[in-house]
Amino acid sequence: MSSLPVFSRRQFLRTSGLAIASAGLAGCTSSMNTDRFREQTMPVFRNPALESRWIAPDGEVLLEGPVGEGPIGLPPQDAYYGEIYAAKEDGGFLIPAVPYRQLDPRLYRQDVSDPFGEAPGTIVVDTADRYLYHVQSGGRATRYGVGLGREGFAWSSRGVIQWKQKWPRWTPPDTMIARQPILAKFSADNGGMPPGLDNPLGSRALYIFQNGQDTLYRVHGTPEWQSIGKAVSSGCVRMLNQDVIDLYDRVRGKAPILVI
């Protein structure tokens, strides 16, 4: 029987260390994505102009305190938001990309802690902070930035999403037609405005009912991305078209909604 070679403790540690190091290097080499590495380690710069923001009831953006007192930290991943707010084809229409860098990052779609404790599946519209939450399980929620018109502040209560529609027709109410007679061509008698990129309801609409009655209150898309986070002249709860499509796909029939 041949004898096994005898290694000194120093030789064993040296060869073991080399083997482990080689395996580690091999692992890094095989799994390293250089583009991802550069993206995750790129410098991050604060933008004080977008910190400590507060939106007045008239839509004016004010600073809550001296510049620099706002929250700091890593901004949302640019590549991720570039993808979810990219141009997309939907229902035969090409929805333009959202220039999301021109929006306050707090208004981006994001996963957050649920601040309300409603049942999963519930929609909560926070009119004060211009947020819409879709409550998930485990104390989490998907939060979206929204814009609110006069009608958006006119109703606050509980209701249900009685039905929802892709690329809806828009029928302005009689009160709006009285203020803007040019809209008479889109009246109910004339069939409303056809679906499309210029339609004020955008790519999706969720219709809110209470006790079986239409509240005339809507959650809907908008082609006017600049209105997100602001109080605007008309409309209910406006969302970016890309965001309302995401919400539409999450919401189930007769989903509860709370507007506060």
PDB file of C-alpha atoms in Angstrom:
ATOM      1  CA  MET A   1       0.000   0.000   0.000  1.00  0.00           C
ATOM      2  CA  SER A   2       1.422   3.361  -0.997  1.00  0.00           C
ATOM      3  CA  SER A   3       1.578   6.015   1.680  1.00  0.00           C
ATOM      4  CA  LEU A   4      -0.176   9.345   1.260  1.00  0.00           C
ATOM      5  CA  PRO A   5       2.054  12.420   0.947  1.00  0.00           C
ATOM      6  CA  VAL A   6       2.528  14.300   4.176  1.00  0.00           C
ATOM      7  CA  PHE A   7       1.925  18.094   4.087  1.00  0.00           C
ATOM      8  CA  SER A   8       3.063  20.506   6.689  1.00  0.00           C
ATOM      9  CA  ARG A   9       0.443  22.718   8.326  1.00  0.00           C
ATOM     10  CA  ARG A  10       1.851  25.726   6.458  1.00  0.00           C
ATOM     11  CA  GLN A  11       1.660  23.923   3.088  1.00  0.00           C
ATOM     12  CA  PHE A  12      -1.925  22.834   3.785  1.00  0.00           C
ATOM     13  CA  LEU A  13      -3.078  26.362   4.659  1.00  0.00           C
ATOM     14  CA  ARG A  14      -1.290  27.845   1.654  1.00  0.00           C
ATOM     15  CA  THR A  15      -2.800  25.403  -0.849  1.00  0.00           C
ATOM     16  CA  SER A  16      -6.253  25.609   0.766  1.00  0.00           C
ATOM     17  CA  GLY A  17      -6.155  29.378   0.657  1.00  0.00           C
ATOM     18  CA  LEU A  18      -5.222  29.393  -2.990  1.00  0.00           C
ATOM     19  CA  ALA A  19      -8.025  26.986  -3.834  1.00  0.00           C
ATOM     20  CA  ILE A  20     -10.609  29.063  -1.983  1.00  0.00           C
ATOM     21  CA  ALA A  21      -9.348  32.285  -3.543  1.00  0.00           C
ATOM     22  CA  SER A  22      -9.422  30.730  -6.986  1.00  0.00           C
ATOM     23  CA  ALA A  23     -12.980  29.527  -6.458  1.00  0.00           C
ATOM     24  CA  GLY A  24     -14.025  32.965  -5.272  1.00  0.00           C
ATOM     25  CA  LEU A  25     -12.439  34.661  -8.249  1.00  0.00           C
ATOM     26  CA  ALA A  26     -14.041  32.164 -10.581  1.00  0.00           C
ATOM     27  CA  GLY A  27     -17.432  32.903  -9.029  1.00  0.00           C
ATOM     28  CA  CYS A  28     -17.037  36.668  -9.422  1.00  0.00           C
ATOM     29  CA  THR A  29     -15.856  36.309 -12.986  1.00  0.00           C
ATOM     30  CA  SER A  30     -18.712  34.070 -14.027  1.00  0.00           C
ATOM     31  CA  SER A  31     -21.528  36.026 -12.322  1.00  0.00           C
ATOM     32  CA  MET A  32     -20.335  39.622 -12.642  1.00  0.00           C
ATOM     33  CA  ASN A  33     -22.509  41.870 -14.790  1.00  0.00           C
ATOM     34  CA  THR A  34     -20.351  44.919 -15.440  1.00  0.00           C
ATOM     35  CA  ASP A  35     -23.261  47.073 -16.608  1.00  0.00           C
ATOM     36  CA  ARG A  36     -25.179  46.311 -13.428  1.00  0.00           C
ATOM     37  CA  PHE A  37     -22.079  46.949 -11.324  1.00  0.00           C
ATOM     38  CA  ARG A  38     -21.562  50.375 -12.905  1.00  0.00           C
ATOM     39  CA  GLU A  39     -25.253  51.213 -12.470  1.00  0.00           C
ATOM     40  CA  GLN A  40     -25.260  50.248  -8.795  1.00  0.00           C
ATOM     41  CA  THR A  41     -22.030  52.038  -7.929  1.00  0.00           C
ATOM     42  CA  MET A  42     -22.444  55.229  -9.942  1.00  0.00           C
ATOM     43  CA  PRO A  43     -22.247  58.508  -7.977  1.00  0.00           C
ATOM     44  CA  VAL A  44     -25.492  59.786  -6.520  1.00  0.00           C
ATOM     45  CA  PHE A  45     -26.175  63.496  -6.333  1.00  0.00           C
ATOM     46  CA  ARG A  46     -28.852  65.154  -4.254  1.00  0.00           C
ATOM     47  CA  ASN A  47     -31.246  67.619  -5.805  1.00  0.00           C
ATOM     48  CA  PRO A  48     -32.210  69.989  -2.975  1.00  0.00           C
ATOM     49  CA  ALA A  49     -34.841  71.606  -5.197  1.00  0.00           C
ATOM     50  CA  LEU A  50     -36.901  68.408  -4.933  1.00  0.00           C
ATOM     51  CA  GLU A  51     -36.519  67.977  -1.175  1.00  0.00           C
ATOM     52  CA  SER A  52     -38.832  69.197   1.598  1.00  0.00           C
ATOM     53  CA  ARG A  53     -41.544  69.919  -0.945  1.00  0.00           C
ATOM     54  CA  TRP A  54     -45.083  70.826  -0.013  1.00  0.00           C
ATOM     55  CA  ILE A  55     -47.950  71.419  -2.453  1.00  0.00           C
ATOM     56  CA  ALA A  56     -50.394  74.180  -1.613  1.00  0.00           C
ATOM     57  CA  PRO A  57     -54.139  73.739  -2.300  1.00  0.00           C
ATOM     58  CA  ASP A  58     -53.846  75.882  -5.406  1.00  0.00           C
ATOM     59  CA  GLY A  59     -51.175  73.558  -6.784  1.00  0.00           C
ATOM     60  CA  GLU A  60     -48.203  75.818  -6.079  1.00  0.00           C
ATOM     61  CA  VAL A  61     -45.102  73.913  -4.973  1.00  0.00           C
ATOM     62  CA  LEU A  62     -43.518  75.414  -1.877  1.00  0.00           C
ATOM     63  CA  LEU A  63     -40.484  74.491   0.207  1.00  0.00           C
ATOM     64  CA  GLU A  64     -41.407  73.199   3.634  1.00  0.00           C
ATOM     65  CA  GLY A  65     -38.161  74.311   5.227  1.00  0.00           C
ATOM     66  CA  PRO A  66     -34.664  75.523   4.362  1.00  0.00           C
ATOM     67  CA  VAL A  67     -33.087  73.744   1.436  1.00  0.00           C
ATOM     68  CA  GLY A  68     -31.133  70.741   2.634  1.00  0.00           C
ATOM     69  CA  GLU A  69     -33.423  69.730   5.498  1.00  0.00           C
ATOM     70  CA  GLY A  70     -35.337  67.247   3.377  1.00  0.00           C
ATOM     71  CA  PRO A  71     -34.835  63.477   3.212  1.00  0.00           C
ATOM     72  CA  ILE A  72     -31.631  62.167   1.740  1.00  0.00           C
ATOM     73  CA  GLY A  73     -30.581  58.796   0.384  1.00  0.00           C
ATOM     74  CA  LEU A  74     -30.446  56.865  -2.840  1.00  0.00           C
ATOM     75  CA  PRO A  75     -32.935  58.058  -5.442  1.00  0.00           C
ATOM     76  CA  PRO A  76     -35.092  55.513  -7.273  1.00  0.00           C
ATOM     77  CA  GLN A  77     -33.163  53.385  -9.740  1.00  0.00           C
ATOM     78  CA  ASP A  78     -33.087  55.280 -13.003  1.00  0.00           C
ATOM     79  CA  ALA A  79     -33.044  52.154 -15.181  1.00  0.00           C
ATOM     80  CA  TYR A  80     -36.105  50.742 -13.414  1.00  0.00           C
ATOM     81  CA  TYR A  81     -38.202  53.866 -13.868  1.00  0.00           C
ATOM     82  CA  GLY A  82     -36.935  54.327 -17.384  1.00  0.00           C
ATOM     83  CA  GLU A  83     -38.455  50.939 -18.134  1.00  0.00           C
ATOM     84  CA  ILE A  84     -41.834  51.256 -16.401  1.00  0.00           C
ATOM     85  CA  TYR A  85     -42.424  54.782 -17.741  1.00  0.00           C
ATOM     86  CA  ALA A  86     -41.198  54.011 -21.250  1.00  0.00           C
ATOM     87  CA  ALA A  87     -43.424  54.380 -24.313  1.00  0.00           C
ATOM     88  CA  LYS A  88     -45.689  51.369 -24.737  1.00  0.00           C
ATOM     89  CA  GLU A  89     -48.241  50.080 -27.215  1.00  0.00           C
ATOM     90  CA  ASP A  90     -51.609  49.329 -25.683  1.00  0.00           C
ATOM     91  CA  GLY A  91     -54.977  48.727 -27.285  1.00  0.00           C
ATOM     92  CA  GLY A  92     -53.778  49.983 -30.659  1.00  0.00           C
ATOM     93  CA  PHE A  93     -52.416  53.239 -29.193  1.00  0.00           C
ATOM     94  CA  LEU A  94     -48.772  54.174 -28.621  1.00  0.00           C
ATOM     95  CA  ILE A  95     -48.584  55.767 -25.176  1.00  0.00           C
ATOM     96  CA  PRO A  96     -45.704  58.270 -25.060  1.00  0.00           C
ATOM     97  CA  ALA A  97     -42.892  57.844 -22.561  1.00  0.00           C
ATOM     98  CA  VAL A  98     -43.245  59.846 -19.356  1.00  0.00           C
ATOM     99  CA  PRO A  99     -40.391  62.340 -18.817  1.00  0.00           C
ATOM    100  CA  TYR A 100     -40.247  61.096 -15.246  1.00  0.00           C
ATOM    101  CA  ARG A 101     -37.068  62.985 -14.393  1.00  0.00           C
ATOM    102  CA  GLN A 102     -39.174  66.147 -14.516  1.00  0.00           C
ATOM    103  CA  LEU A 103     -41.465  64.806 -11.772  1.00  0.00           C
ATOM    104  CA  ASP A 104     -40.798  64.854  -8.050  1.00  0.00           C
ATOM    105  CA  PRO A 105     -39.453  61.324  -7.315  1.00  0.00           C
ATOM    106  CA  ARG A 106     -41.945  60.953  -4.452  1.00  0.00           C
ATOM    107  CA  LEU A 107     -44.653  60.669  -7.131  1.00  0.00           C
ATOM    108  CA  TYR A 108     -43.091  57.640  -8.804  1.00  0.00           C
ATOM    109  CA  ARG A 109     -44.793  54.258  -8.481  1.00  0.00           C
ATOM    110  CA  GLN A 110     -43.191  52.439  -5.568  1.00  0.00           C
ATOM    111  CA  ASP A 111     -43.644  49.769  -2.933  1.00  0.00           C
ATOM    112  CA  VAL A 112     -44.091  51.303   0.548  1.00  0.00           C
ATOM    113  CA  SER A 113     -45.299  50.445   4.029  1.00  0.00           C
ATOM    114  CA  ASP A 114     -49.093  50.596   4.249  1.00  0.00           C
ATOM    115  CA  PRO A 115     -49.944  53.606   6.456  1.00  0.00           C
ATOM    116  CA  PHE A 116     -53.681  52.904   6.723  1.00  0.00           C
ATOM    117  CA  GLY A 117     -54.181  49.265   7.716  1.00  0.00           C
ATOM    118  CA  GLU A 118     -57.028  48.624   5.275  1.00  0.00           C
ATOM    119  CA  ALA A 119     -57.738  45.123   3.962  1.00  0.00           C
ATOM    120  CA  PRO A 120     -55.544  43.912   1.082  1.00  0.00           C
ATOM    121  CA  GLY A 121     -57.032  44.900  -2.262  1.00  0.00           C
ATOM    122  CA  THR A 122     -58.381  48.220  -0.953  1.00  0.00           C
ATOM    123  CA  ILE A 123     -57.642  51.463  -2.792  1.00  0.00           C
ATOM    124  CA  VAL A 124     -56.943  54.478  -0.592  1.00  0.00           C
ATOM    125  CA  VAL A 125     -56.786  57.974  -2.114  1.00  0.00           C
ATOM    126  CA  ASP A 126     -54.922  60.436   0.112  1.00  0.00           C
ATOM    127  CA  THR A 127     -56.090  63.767  -1.308  1.00  0.00           C
ATOM    128  CA  ALA A 128     -53.882  65.817   1.035  1.00  0.00           C
ATOM    129  CA  ASP A 129     -50.597  64.290  -0.111  1.00  0.00           C
ATOM    130  CA  ARG A 130     -51.688  63.444  -3.691  1.00  0.00           C
ATOM    131  CA  TYR A 131     -51.147  59.693  -3.328  1.00  0.00           C
ATOM    132  CA  LEU A 132     -53.155  56.631  -4.269  1.00  0.00           C
ATOM    133  CA  TYR A 133     -52.373  53.402  -2.416  1.00  0.00           C
ATOM    134  CA  HIS A 134     -53.304  49.888  -3.458  1.00  0.00           C
ATOM    135  CA  VAL A 135     -53.026  47.839  -0.276  1.00  0.00           C
ATOM    136  CA  GLN A 136     -51.092  44.577  -0.473  1.00  0.00           C
ATOM    137  CA  SER A 137     -50.669  41.798   2.076  1.00  0.00           C
ATOM    138  CA  GLY A 138     -47.973  41.850   4.740  1.00  0.00           C
ATOM    139  CA  GLY A 139     -48.354  45.518   5.621  1.00  0.00           C
ATOM    140  CA  ARG A 140     -47.217  46.763   2.207  1.00  0.00           C
ATOM    141  CA  ALA A 141     -48.862  48.903  -0.461  1.00  0.00           C
ATOM    142  CA  THR A 142     -48.164  50.077  -3.986  1.00  0.00           C
ATOM    143  CA  ARG A 143     -48.199  53.874  -3.980  1.00  0.00           C
ATOM    144  CA  TYR A 144     -48.782  56.107  -7.000  1.00  0.00           C
ATOM    145  CA  GLY A 145     -48.652  59.861  -7.396  1.00  0.00           C
ATOM    146  CA  VAL A 146     -51.921  61.436  -8.529  1.00  0.00           C
ATOM    147  CA  GLY A 147     -53.338  64.763  -9.612  1.00  0.00           C
ATOM    148  CA  LEU A 148     -56.686  66.023  -8.325  1.00  0.00           C
ATOM    149  CA  GLY A 149     -59.271  68.283  -9.922  1.00  0.00           C
ATOM    150  CA  ARG A 150     -62.210  70.075  -8.363  1.00  0.00           C
ATOM    151  CA  GLU A 151     -64.254  66.880  -8.565  1.00  0.00           C
ATOM    152  CA  GLY A 152     -61.405  65.053  -6.861  1.00  0.00           C
ATOM    153  CA  PHE A 153     -61.897  67.105  -3.709  1.00  0.00           C
ATOM    154  CA  ALA A 154     -65.698  67.035  -3.861  1.00  0.00           C
ATOM    155  CA  TRP A 155     -66.223  63.495  -2.580  1.00  0.00           C
ATOM    156  CA  SER A 156     -64.654  61.648   0.337  1.00  0.00           C
ATOM    157  CA  SER A 157     -66.088  58.439   1.696  1.00  0.00           C
ATOM    158  CA  ARG A 158     -66.070  54.691   1.120  1.00  0.00           C
ATOM    159  CA  GLY A 159     -67.248  53.050  -2.058  1.00  0.00           C
ATOM    160  CA  VAL A 160     -66.478  50.236  -4.467  1.00  0.00           C
ATOM    161  CA  ILE A 161     -64.994  50.003  -7.928  1.00  0.00           C
ATOM    162  CA  GLN A 162     -68.231  48.930  -9.590  1.00  0.00           C
ATOM    163  CA  TRP A 163     -66.615  48.484 -12.962  1.00  0.00           C
ATOM    164  CA  LYS A 164     -63.524  49.451 -14.873  1.00  0.00           C
ATOM    165  CA  GLN A 165     -62.806  50.026 -18.536  1.00  0.00           C
ATOM    166  CA  LYS A 166     -59.900  50.054 -20.931  1.00  0.00           C
ATOM    167  CA  TRP A 167     -59.649  53.093 -23.205  1.00  0.00           C
ATOM    168  CA  PRO A 168     -62.999  54.544 -22.090  1.00  0.00           C
ATOM    169  CA  ARG A 169     -65.110  57.143 -23.851  1.00  0.00           C
ATOM    170  CA  TRP A 170     -65.368  60.477 -22.070  1.00  0.00           C
ATOM    171  CA  THR A 171     -68.678  62.243 -21.554  1.00  0.00           C
ATOM    172  CA  PRO A 172     -68.311  65.674 -19.927  1.00  0.00           C
ATOM    173  CA  PRO A 173     -71.033  66.494 -17.384  1.00  0.00           C
ATOM    174  CA  ASP A 174     -73.627  69.133 -18.224  1.00  0.00           C
ATOM    175  CA  THR A 175     -72.080  71.563 -15.740  1.00  0.00           C
ATOM    176  CA  MET A 176     -68.772  71.398 -17.584  1.00  0.00           C
ATOM    177  CA  ILE A 177     -70.469  71.843 -20.956  1.00  0.00           C
ATOM    178  CA  ALA A 178     -72.229  74.916 -19.553  1.00  0.00           C
ATOM    179  CA  ARG A 179     -68.843  76.391 -18.658  1.00  0.00           C
ATOM    180  CA  GLN A 180     -67.226  75.285 -21.923  1.00  0.00           C
ATOM    181  CA  PRO A 181     -69.871  75.081 -24.691  1.00  0.00           C
ATOM    182  CA  ILE A 182     -67.235  73.832 -27.124  1.00  0.00           C
ATOM    183  CA  LEU A 183     -67.483  70.473 -25.337  1.00  0.00           C
ATOM    184  CA  ALA A 184     -71.118  70.014 -26.390  1.00  0.00           C
ATOM    185  CA  LYS A 185     -69.954  67.859 -29.301  1.00  0.00           C
ATOM    186  CA  PHE A 186     -68.846  65.277 -26.696  1.00  0.00           C
ATOM    187  CA  SER A 187     -72.131  65.258 -24.777  1.00  0.00           C
ATOM    188  CA  ALA A 188     -73.955  62.034 -23.893  1.00  0.00           C
ATOM    189  CA  ASP A 189     -76.411  62.696 -26.710  1.00  0.00           C
ATOM    190  CA  ASN A 190     -73.492  62.842 -29.152  1.00  0.00           C
ATOM    191  CA  GLY A 191     -71.849  59.687 -27.844  1.00  0.00           C
ATOM    192  CA  GLY A 192     -69.008  61.260 -25.888  1.00  0.00           C
ATOM    193  CA  MET A 193     -65.368  61.568 -26.918  1.00  0.00           C
ATOM    194  CA  PRO A 194     -63.903  58.463 -28.565  1.00  0.00           C
ATOM    195  CA  PRO A 195     -61.012  56.680 -26.833  1.00  0.00           C
ATOM    196  CA  GLY A 196     -57.562  57.929 -27.651  1.00  0.00           C
ATOM    197  CA  LEU A 197     -54.385  59.573 -26.458  1.00  0.00           C
ATOM    198  CA  ASP A 198     -56.116  62.959 -26.115  1.00  0.00           C
ATOM    199  CA  ASN A 199     -59.103  61.585 -24.213  1.00  0.00           C
ATOM    200  CA  PRO A 200     -59.135  63.116 -20.676  1.00  0.00           C
ATOM    201  CA  LEU A 201     -59.799  59.685 -19.131  1.00  0.00           C
ATOM    202  CA  GLY A 202     -56.629  58.295 -20.644  1.00  0.00           C
ATOM    203  CA  SER A 203     -55.940  54.600 -21.039  1.00  0.00           C
ATOM    204  CA  ARG A 204     -58.066  53.273 -18.153  1.00  0.00           C
ATOM    205  CA  ALA A 205     -60.941  54.355 -15.919  1.00  0.00           C
ATOM    206  CA  LEU A 206     -62.194  52.915 -12.628  1.00  0.00           C
ATOM    207  CA  TYR A 207     -65.762  53.926 -11.775  1.00  0.00           C
ATOM    208  CA  ILE A 208     -66.665  54.476  -8.128  1.00  0.00           C
ATOM    209  CA  PHE A 209     -70.126  53.577  -6.855  1.00  0.00           C
ATOM    210  CA  GLN A 210     -71.647  53.885  -3.405  1.00  0.00           C
ATOM    211  CA  ASN A 211     -74.778  52.043  -2.299  1.00  0.00           C
ATOM    212  CA  GLY A 212     -75.343  50.999  -5.893  1.00  0.00           C
ATOM    213  CA  GLN A 213     -75.251  54.568  -7.206  1.00  0.00           C
ATOM    214  CA  ASP A 214     -72.654  56.151  -9.479  1.00  0.00           C
ATOM    215  CA  THR A 215     -70.763  58.811  -7.538  1.00  0.00           C
ATOM    216  CA  LEU A 216     -69.502  60.329 -10.831  1.00  0.00           C
ATOM    217  CA  TYR A 217     -66.095  60.030  -9.198  1.00  0.00           C
ATOM    218  CA  ARG A 218     -63.393  58.333 -11.271  1.00  0.00           C
ATOM    219  CA  VAL A 219     -59.844  57.111 -11.006  1.00  0.00           C
ATOM    220  CA  HIS A 220     -58.422  57.468 -14.499  1.00  0.00           C
ATOM    221  CA  GLY A 221     -55.382  57.994 -16.657  1.00  0.00           C
ATOM    222  CA  THR A 222     -54.328  61.288 -18.140  1.00  0.00           C
ATOM    223  CA  PRO A 223     -52.129  62.402 -21.038  1.00  0.00           C
ATOM    224  CA  GLU A 224     -51.142  65.453 -18.943  1.00  0.00           C
ATOM    225  CA  TRP A 225     -48.248  64.085 -16.913  1.00  0.00           C
ATOM    226  CA  GLN A 226     -47.479  67.602 -15.662  1.00  0.00           C
ATOM    227  CA  SER A 227     -50.689  67.528 -13.599  1.00  0.00           C
ATOM    228  CA  ILE A 228     -49.518  64.672 -11.359  1.00  0.00           C
ATOM    229  CA  GLY A 229     -49.008  65.901  -7.816  1.00  0.00           C
ATOM    230  CA  LYS A 230     -51.011  69.048  -8.455  1.00  0.00           C
ATOM    231  CA  ALA A 231     -54.494  70.458  -8.057  1.00  0.00           C
ATOM    232  CA  VAL A 232     -55.917  71.104 -11.524  1.00  0.00           C
ATOM    233  CA  SER A 233     -59.025  72.730 -12.938  1.00  0.00           C
ATOM    234  CA  SER A 234     -61.116  69.639 -13.622  1.00  0.00           C
ATOM    235  CA  GLY A 235     -61.177  65.891 -13.330  1.00  0.00           C
ATOM    236  CA  CYS A 236     -61.253  63.392 -10.463  1.00  0.00           C
ATOM    237  CA  VAL A 237     -58.159  61.334  -9.597  1.00  0.00           C
ATOM    238  CA  ARG A 238     -55.606  61.493 -12.398  1.00  0.00           C
ATOM    239  CA  MET A 239     -52.788  58.998 -12.832  1.00  0.00           C
ATOM    240  CA  LEU A 240     -49.997  58.588 -15.336  1.00  0.00           C
ATOM    241  CA  ASN A 241     -51.250  56.313 -18.110  1.00  0.00           C
ATOM    242  CA  GLN A 242     -48.529  53.760 -17.344  1.00  0.00           C
ATOM    243  CA  ASP A 243     -49.511  53.805 -13.655  1.00  0.00           C
ATOM    244  CA  VAL A 244     -53.258  53.480 -14.170  1.00  0.00           C
ATOM    245  CA  ILE A 245     -52.660  50.466 -16.437  1.00  0.00           C
ATOM    246  CA  ASP A 246     -50.619  48.880 -13.640  1.00  0.00           C
ATOM    247  CA  LEU A 247     -53.363  49.658 -11.100  1.00  0.00           C
ATOM    248  CA  TYR A 248     -56.095  48.374 -13.438  1.00  0.00           C
ATOM    249  CA  ASP A 249     -54.361  45.008 -13.694  1.00  0.00           C
ATOM    250  CA  ARG A 250     -54.092  44.733  -9.891  1.00  0.00           C
ATOM    251  CA  VAL A 251     -57.655  45.732  -8.985  1.00  0.00           C
ATOM    252  CA  ARG A 252     -60.329  43.046  -8.748  1.00  0.00           C
ATOM    253  CA  GLY A 253     -64.058  43.574  -9.291  1.00  0.00           C
ATOM    254  CA  LYS A 254     -65.970  45.379  -6.525  1.00  0.00           C
ATOM    255  CA  ALA A 255     -62.700  46.381  -4.871  1.00  0.00           C
ATOM    256  CA  PRO A 256     -63.275  48.690  -1.895  1.00  0.00           C
ATOM    257  CA  ILE A 257     -62.047  52.263  -2.121  1.00  0.00           C
ATOM    258  CA  LEU A 258     -61.551  54.871   0.599  1.00  0.00           C
ATOM    259  CA  VAL A 259     -61.091  58.538  -0.285  1.00  0.00           C
ATOM    260  CA  ILE A 260     -59.834  60.756   2.530  1.00  0.00           C
TER     261      ILE A 260
END
